[in-house]
mmCIF file of N, CA and C in Angstrom:
data_model
loop_
_atom_site.group_PDB
_atom_site.id
_atom_site.type_symbol
_atom_site.label_atom_id
_atom_site.label_comp_id
_atom_site.label_asym_id
_atom_site.label_seq_id
_atom_site.Cartn_x
_atom_site.Cartn_y
_atom_site.Cartn_z
ATOM 1 N N MET S 5 16.443 6.048 -1.596
ATOM 2 C CA MET S 5 15.568 5.031 -1.655
ATOM 3 C C MET S 5 14.853 4.952 -2.858
ATOM 4 N N THR S 6 14.544 3.768 -3.359
ATOM 5 C CA THR S 6 13.923 3.758 -4.882
ATOM 6 C C THR S 6 12.609 3.332 -4.593
ATOM 7 N N LEU S 7 11.774 3.418 -5.523
ATOM 8 C CA LEU S 7 10.358 3.006 -5.544
ATOM 9 C C LEU S 7 10.124 1.587 -5.271
ATOM 10 N N VAL S 8 10.955 0.761 -5.585
ATOM 11 C CA VAL S 8 10.918 -0.621 -5.186
ATOM 12 C C VAL S 8 11.022 -0.788 -3.762
ATOM 13 N N HIS S 9 11.911 -0.062 -3.165
ATOM 14 C CA HIS S 9 11.927 -0.046 -1.659
ATOM 15 C C HIS S 9 10.881 0.253 -1.001
ATOM 16 N N HIS S 10 10.176 1.524 -1.392
ATOM 17 C CA HIS S 10 8.966 2.021 -0.810
ATOM 18 C C HIS S 10 7.696 1.096 -0.885
ATOM 19 N N LYS S 11 7.689 0.332 -2.224
ATOM 20 C CA LYS S 11 6.842 -0.940 -2.543
ATOM 21 C C LYS S 11 6.832 -1.809 -1.541
ATOM 22 N N GLN S 12 8.204 -2.368 -1.519
ATOM 23 C CA GLN S 12 8.453 -3.429 -0.331
ATOM 24 C C GLN S 12 8.143 -3.043 0.983
ATOM 25 N N ASN S 13 8.211 -1.730 1.488
ATOM 26 C CA ASN S 13 7.798 -1.452 2.615
ATOM 27 C C ASN S 13 6.317 -1.216 2.829
ATOM 28 N N ILE S 14 5.522 -0.930 1.872
ATOM 29 C CA ILE S 14 4.193 -1.172 2.029
ATOM 30 C C ILE S 14 3.743 -2.609 2.104
ATOM 31 N N LEU S 15 4.224 -3.656 1.305
ATOM 32 C CA LEU S 15 3.893 -4.915 1.435
ATOM 33 C C LEU S 15 4.137 -5.492 2.840
ATOM 34 N N ASP S 16 5.220 -5.086 3.488
ATOM 35 C CA ASP S 16 5.732 -5.281 4.813
ATOM 36 C C ASP S 16 4.578 -4.803 5.927
ATOM 37 N N TYR S 17 4.186 -3.760 5.521
ATOM 38 C CA TYR S 17 3.168 -3.110 6.507
ATOM 39 C C TYR S 17 1.878 -3.663 6.342
ATOM 40 N N ILE S 18 1.776 -4.183 5.220
ATOM 41 C CA ILE S 18 0.218 -4.869 4.954
ATOM 42 C C ILE S 18 0.288 -6.172 5.674
ATOM 43 N N THR S 19 1.252 -6.855 5.724
ATOM 44 C CA THR S 19 1.096 -8.078 6.381
ATOM 45 C C THR S 19 1.613 -8.124 7.811
ATOM 46 N N THR S 20 2.133 -7.250 8.294
ATOM 47 C CA THR S 20 2.616 -7.188 9.927
ATOM 48 C C THR S 20 1.516 -6.396 10.629
ATOM 49 N N GLU S 21 1.049 -5.207 10.080
ATOM 50 C CA GLU S 21 -0.017 -4.242 10.637
ATOM 51 C C GLU S 21 -1.136 -4.415 10.350
ATOM 52 N N ARG S 22 -1.562 -3.893 9.322
ATOM 53 C CA ARG S 22 -2.906 -3.799 8.954
ATOM 54 C C ARG S 22 -3.233 -3.979 7.437
ATOM 55 N N SER S 23 -4.374 -4.253 7.108
ATOM 56 C CA SER S 23 -4.860 -4.643 5.790
ATOM 57 C C SER S 23 -5.638 -3.406 5.314
ATOM 58 N N ASP S 24 -6.103 -2.390 6.242
ATOM 59 C CA ASP S 24 -6.904 -1.148 5.860
ATOM 60 C C ASP S 24 -6.153 0.047 6.226
ATOM 61 N N PRO S 25 -4.981 0.213 6.042
ATOM 62 C CA PRO S 25 -4.369 1.433 6.672
ATOM 63 C C PRO S 25 -5.092 2.597 5.609
ATOM 64 N N GLN S 26 -4.947 3.721 6.704
ATOM 65 C CA GLN S 26 -5.250 5.021 6.012
ATOM 66 C C GLN S 26 -4.114 5.787 5.465
ATOM 67 N N ASN S 27 -4.340 6.927 4.725
ATOM 68 C CA ASN S 27 -3.263 7.370 3.902
ATOM 69 C C ASN S 27 -1.865 7.975 4.848
ATOM 70 N N TYR S 28 -2.565 8.582 6.063
ATOM 71 C CA TYR S 28 -1.496 9.065 6.865
ATOM 72 C C TYR S 28 -0.558 8.026 7.496
ATOM 73 N N ARG S 29 -1.114 6.750 7.741
ATOM 74 C CA ARG S 29 -0.305 5.702 8.319
ATOM 75 C C ARG S 29 0.773 5.198 7.082
ATOM 76 N N LEU S 30 0.167 5.031 5.874
ATOM 77 C CA LEU S 30 1.112 4.857 4.786
ATOM 78 C C LEU S 30 2.265 5.672 4.500
ATOM 79 N N TYR S 31 1.987 7.137 4.595
ATOM 80 C CA TYR S 31 2.927 8.155 4.368
ATOM 81 C C TYR S 31 3.957 8.012 5.397
ATOM 82 N N LYS S 32 3.463 7.581 6.738
ATOM 83 C CA LYS S 32 4.787 7.508 7.862
ATOM 84 C C LYS S 32 5.309 6.217 7.402
ATOM 85 N N VAL S 33 4.898 5.090 6.817
ATOM 86 C CA VAL S 33 5.617 4.073 6.281
ATOM 87 C C VAL S 33 6.638 4.491 5.276
ATOM 88 N N ILE S 34 6.244 5.214 4.148
ATOM 89 C CA ILE S 34 6.976 5.652 3.073
ATOM 90 C C ILE S 34 8.048 6.751 3.535
ATOM 91 N N ASN S 35 7.643 7.724 4.490
ATOM 92 C CA ASN S 35 8.689 8.780 4.938
ATOM 93 C C ASN S 35 9.328 9.396 3.974
ATOM 94 N N ASP S 36 8.619 9.793 2.728
ATOM 95 C CA ASP S 36 8.935 10.640 1.820
ATOM 96 C C ASP S 36 7.945 11.482 1.505
ATOM 97 N N PRO S 37 8.067 12.869 1.414
ATOM 98 C CA PRO S 37 6.746 13.788 0.921
ATOM 99 C C PRO S 37 6.676 13.781 -0.526
ATOM 100 N N ASN S 38 7.891 13.718 -1.285
ATOM 101 C CA ASN S 38 7.571 13.660 -2.546
ATOM 102 C C ASN S 38 7.005 12.375 -3.497
ATOM 103 N N ILE S 39 6.772 11.333 -2.645
ATOM 104 C CA ILE S 39 6.108 10.339 -3.311
ATOM 105 C C ILE S 39 4.771 10.373 -3.338
ATOM 106 N N LYS S 40 3.897 10.320 -4.236
ATOM 107 C CA LYS S 40 2.657 10.275 -4.611
ATOM 108 C C LYS S 40 1.940 9.013 -4.153
ATOM 109 N N LEU S 41 1.109 8.904 -3.018
ATOM 110 C CA LEU S 41 0.605 7.770 -2.531
ATOM 111 C C LEU S 41 -0.249 7.004 -3.366
ATOM 112 N N LYS S 42 -1.337 7.853 -4.009
ATOM 113 C CA LYS S 42 -2.359 7.210 -5.065
ATOM 114 C C LYS S 42 -1.533 6.503 -6.094
ATOM 115 N N ARG S 43 -0.759 7.274 -6.813
ATOM 116 C CA ARG S 43 0.067 6.678 -8.010
ATOM 117 C C ARG S 43 0.781 5.343 -7.693
ATOM 118 N N LEU S 44 1.484 5.568 -6.379
ATOM 119 C CA LEU S 44 2.255 4.418 -6.028
ATOM 120 C C LEU S 44 1.287 2.860 -5.791
ATOM 121 N N LEU S 45 0.107 3.209 -5.238
ATOM 122 C CA LEU S 45 -0.768 2.045 -5.150
ATOM 123 C C LEU S 45 -1.411 1.599 -6.505
ATOM 124 N N LYS S 46 -1.773 2.436 -7.348
ATOM 125 C CA LYS S 46 -1.998 2.144 -8.551
ATOM 126 C C LYS S 46 -0.832 1.323 -9.379
ATOM 127 N N ASP S 47 0.117 1.678 -9.304
ATOM 128 C CA ASP S 47 1.269 1.015 -9.951
ATOM 129 C C ASP S 47 1.415 -0.386 -9.383
ATOM 130 N N MET S 48 1.248 -0.440 -7.982
ATOM 131 C CA MET S 48 1.314 -1.719 -7.377
ATOM 132 C C MET S 48 0.208 -2.645 -7.903
ATOM 133 N N VAL S 49 -0.819 -1.996 -8.170
ATOM 134 C CA VAL S 49 -1.957 -3.074 -8.781
ATOM 135 C C VAL S 49 -1.954 -3.408 -10.062
ATOM 136 N N LYS S 50 -1.253 -2.465 -10.831
ATOM 137 C CA LYS S 50 -0.913 -2.820 -12.083
ATOM 138 C C LYS S 50 -0.018 -3.843 -12.246
ATOM 139 N N GLU S 51 1.047 -3.880 -11.383
ATOM 140 C CA GLU S 51 2.196 -5.030 -11.365
ATOM 141 C C GLU S 51 1.890 -6.264 -10.723
ATOM 142 N N GLY S 52 0.441 -6.168 -10.032
ATOM 143 C CA GLY S 52 0.184 -7.517 -9.792
ATOM 144 C C GLY S 52 0.624 -7.866 -8.173
ATOM 145 N N LEU S 53 1.140 -6.741 -7.324
ATOM 146 C CA LEU S 53 1.492 -7.000 -6.160
ATOM 147 C C LEU S 53 0.250 -6.884 -4.920
ATOM 148 N N ILE S 54 -0.615 -6.177 -5.418
ATOM 149 C CA ILE S 54 -1.725 -6.028 -4.388
ATOM 150 C C ILE S 54 -3.138 -5.912 -5.144
ATOM 151 N N THR S 55 -4.351 -6.103 -4.544
ATOM 152 C CA THR S 55 -5.422 -5.777 -5.033
ATOM 153 C C THR S 55 -6.212 -4.821 -4.040
ATOM 154 N N ILE S 56 -6.940 -3.918 -4.500
ATOM 155 C CA ILE S 56 -7.705 -3.005 -3.561
ATOM 156 C C ILE S 56 -9.047 -3.188 -3.824
ATOM 157 N N HIS S 57 -10.075 -3.439 -2.635
ATOM 158 C CA HIS S 57 -11.330 -3.193 -2.696
ATOM 159 C C HIS S 57 -11.794 -2.630 -1.677
ATOM 160 N N PHE S 58 -13.141 -2.244 -1.694
ATOM 161 C CA PHE S 58 -13.701 -1.321 -0.609
ATOM 162 C C PHE S 58 -14.794 -2.083 -0.096
ATOM 163 N N GLU S 59 -14.937 -1.875 1.167
ATOM 164 C CA GLU S 59 -15.839 -2.502 2.230
ATOM 165 C C GLU S 59 -16.675 -1.487 3.064
ATOM 166 N N ASP S 60 -17.986 -1.527 3.054
ATOM 167 C CA ASP S 60 -18.731 -0.727 4.023
ATOM 168 C C ASP S 60 -18.636 -1.422 5.640
ATOM 169 N N HIS S 61 -18.183 -0.395 6.431
ATOM 170 C CA HIS S 61 -17.714 -0.747 7.877
ATOM 171 C C HIS S 61 -18.702 0.292 8.739
ATOM 172 N N LYS S 62 -19.895 -0.161 9.128
ATOM 173 C CA LYS S 62 -20.525 0.902 10.055
ATOM 174 C C LYS S 62 -20.720 2.320 9.374
ATOM 175 N N GLY S 63 -21.309 2.204 8.162
ATOM 176 C CA GLY S 63 -21.380 3.472 7.485
ATOM 177 C C GLY S 63 -20.193 4.170 6.836
ATOM 178 N N GLN S 64 -19.098 3.614 6.946
ATOM 179 C CA GLN S 64 -18.021 4.033 6.484
ATOM 180 C C GLN S 64 -17.317 3.197 5.351
ATOM 181 N N ILE S 65 -16.634 3.840 4.458
ATOM 182 C CA ILE S 65 -16.094 3.015 3.402
ATOM 183 C C ILE S 65 -14.820 2.764 3.363
ATOM 184 N N LYS S 66 -14.195 1.800 3.759
ATOM 185 C CA LYS S 66 -12.882 1.284 4.172
ATOM 186 C C LYS S 66 -12.136 0.882 2.804
ATOM 187 N N ARG S 67 -11.046 1.235 2.659
ATOM 188 C CA ARG S 67 -10.212 0.440 1.580
ATOM 189 C C ARG S 67 -9.367 -0.286 1.965
ATOM 190 N N ILE S 68 -9.441 -1.685 1.418
ATOM 191 C CA ILE S 68 -8.735 -3.038 1.829
ATOM 192 C C ILE S 68 -7.640 -3.296 1.006
ATOM 193 N N LEU S 69 -6.393 -3.520 1.230
ATOM 194 C CA LEU S 69 -5.349 -3.801 0.618
ATOM 195 C C LEU S 69 -5.136 -5.192 0.926
ATOM 196 N N THR S 70 -5.139 -6.078 -0.277
ATOM 197 C CA THR S 70 -4.563 -7.497 -0.089
ATOM 198 C C THR S 70 -3.549 -7.766 -0.746
ATOM 199 N N LYS S 71 -2.506 -8.365 -0.232
ATOM 200 C CA LYS S 71 -1.286 -8.758 -0.942
ATOM 201 C C LYS S 71 -1.420 -9.580 -1.884
ATOM 202 N N GLN S 72 -0.743 -9.904 -2.913
ATOM 203 C CA GLN S 72 -0.776 -10.986 -3.864
ATOM 204 C C GLN S 72 0.577 -11.791 -4.075
ATOM 205 N N ARG S 73 1.680 -11.096 -3.740
ATOM 206 C CA ARG S 73 3.019 -11.456 -3.770
ATOM 207 C C ARG S 73 3.694 -11.150 -2.573
ATOM 208 N N ASP S 74 4.729 -11.973 -2.032
ATOM 209 C CA ASP S 74 5.370 -11.597 -0.947
ATOM 210 C C ASP S 74 6.417 -10.631 -1.251
ATOM 211 N N CYS S 75 7.246 -10.768 -2.249
ATOM 212 C CA CYS S 75 8.239 -9.974 -2.613
ATOM 213 C C CYS S 75 8.338 -9.639 -4.151
ATOM 214 N N ILE S 76 8.993 -8.389 -4.233
ATOM 215 C CA ILE S 76 9.169 -7.913 -5.836
ATOM 216 C C ILE S 76 10.363 -8.566 -6.511
ATOM 217 N N ASN S 77 10.053 -8.997 -7.575
ATOM 218 C CA ASN S 77 11.175 -9.840 -8.436
ATOM 219 C C ASN S 77 11.009 -8.929 -9.737
ATOM 220 N N TYR S 78 12.128 -8.381 -10.210
ATOM 221 C CA TYR S 78 12.286 -7.590 -11.427
ATOM 222 C C TYR S 78 13.407 -8.169 -12.002
ATOM 223 N N GLU S 79 13.313 -9.021 -13.057
ATOM 224 C CA GLU S 79 14.183 -9.749 -13.710
ATOM 225 C C GLU S 79 14.163 -9.615 -15.260
#
């Protein structure tokens, strides 16, 4: 599996399951312990695939991932 495949899995998870996934849920989607999740999310923000913002929810800070594009195009 390549990083593009993992990025697409995360995009699909955001649309179908949750927009505020915790790290352990994203690691289940990625299913590869060698991938660094924070680095992958930062790269996705740099490429314009997602945006990350934080919200206060009952005294807890939640990370919200918002999808910017549906699919990854590398041409």
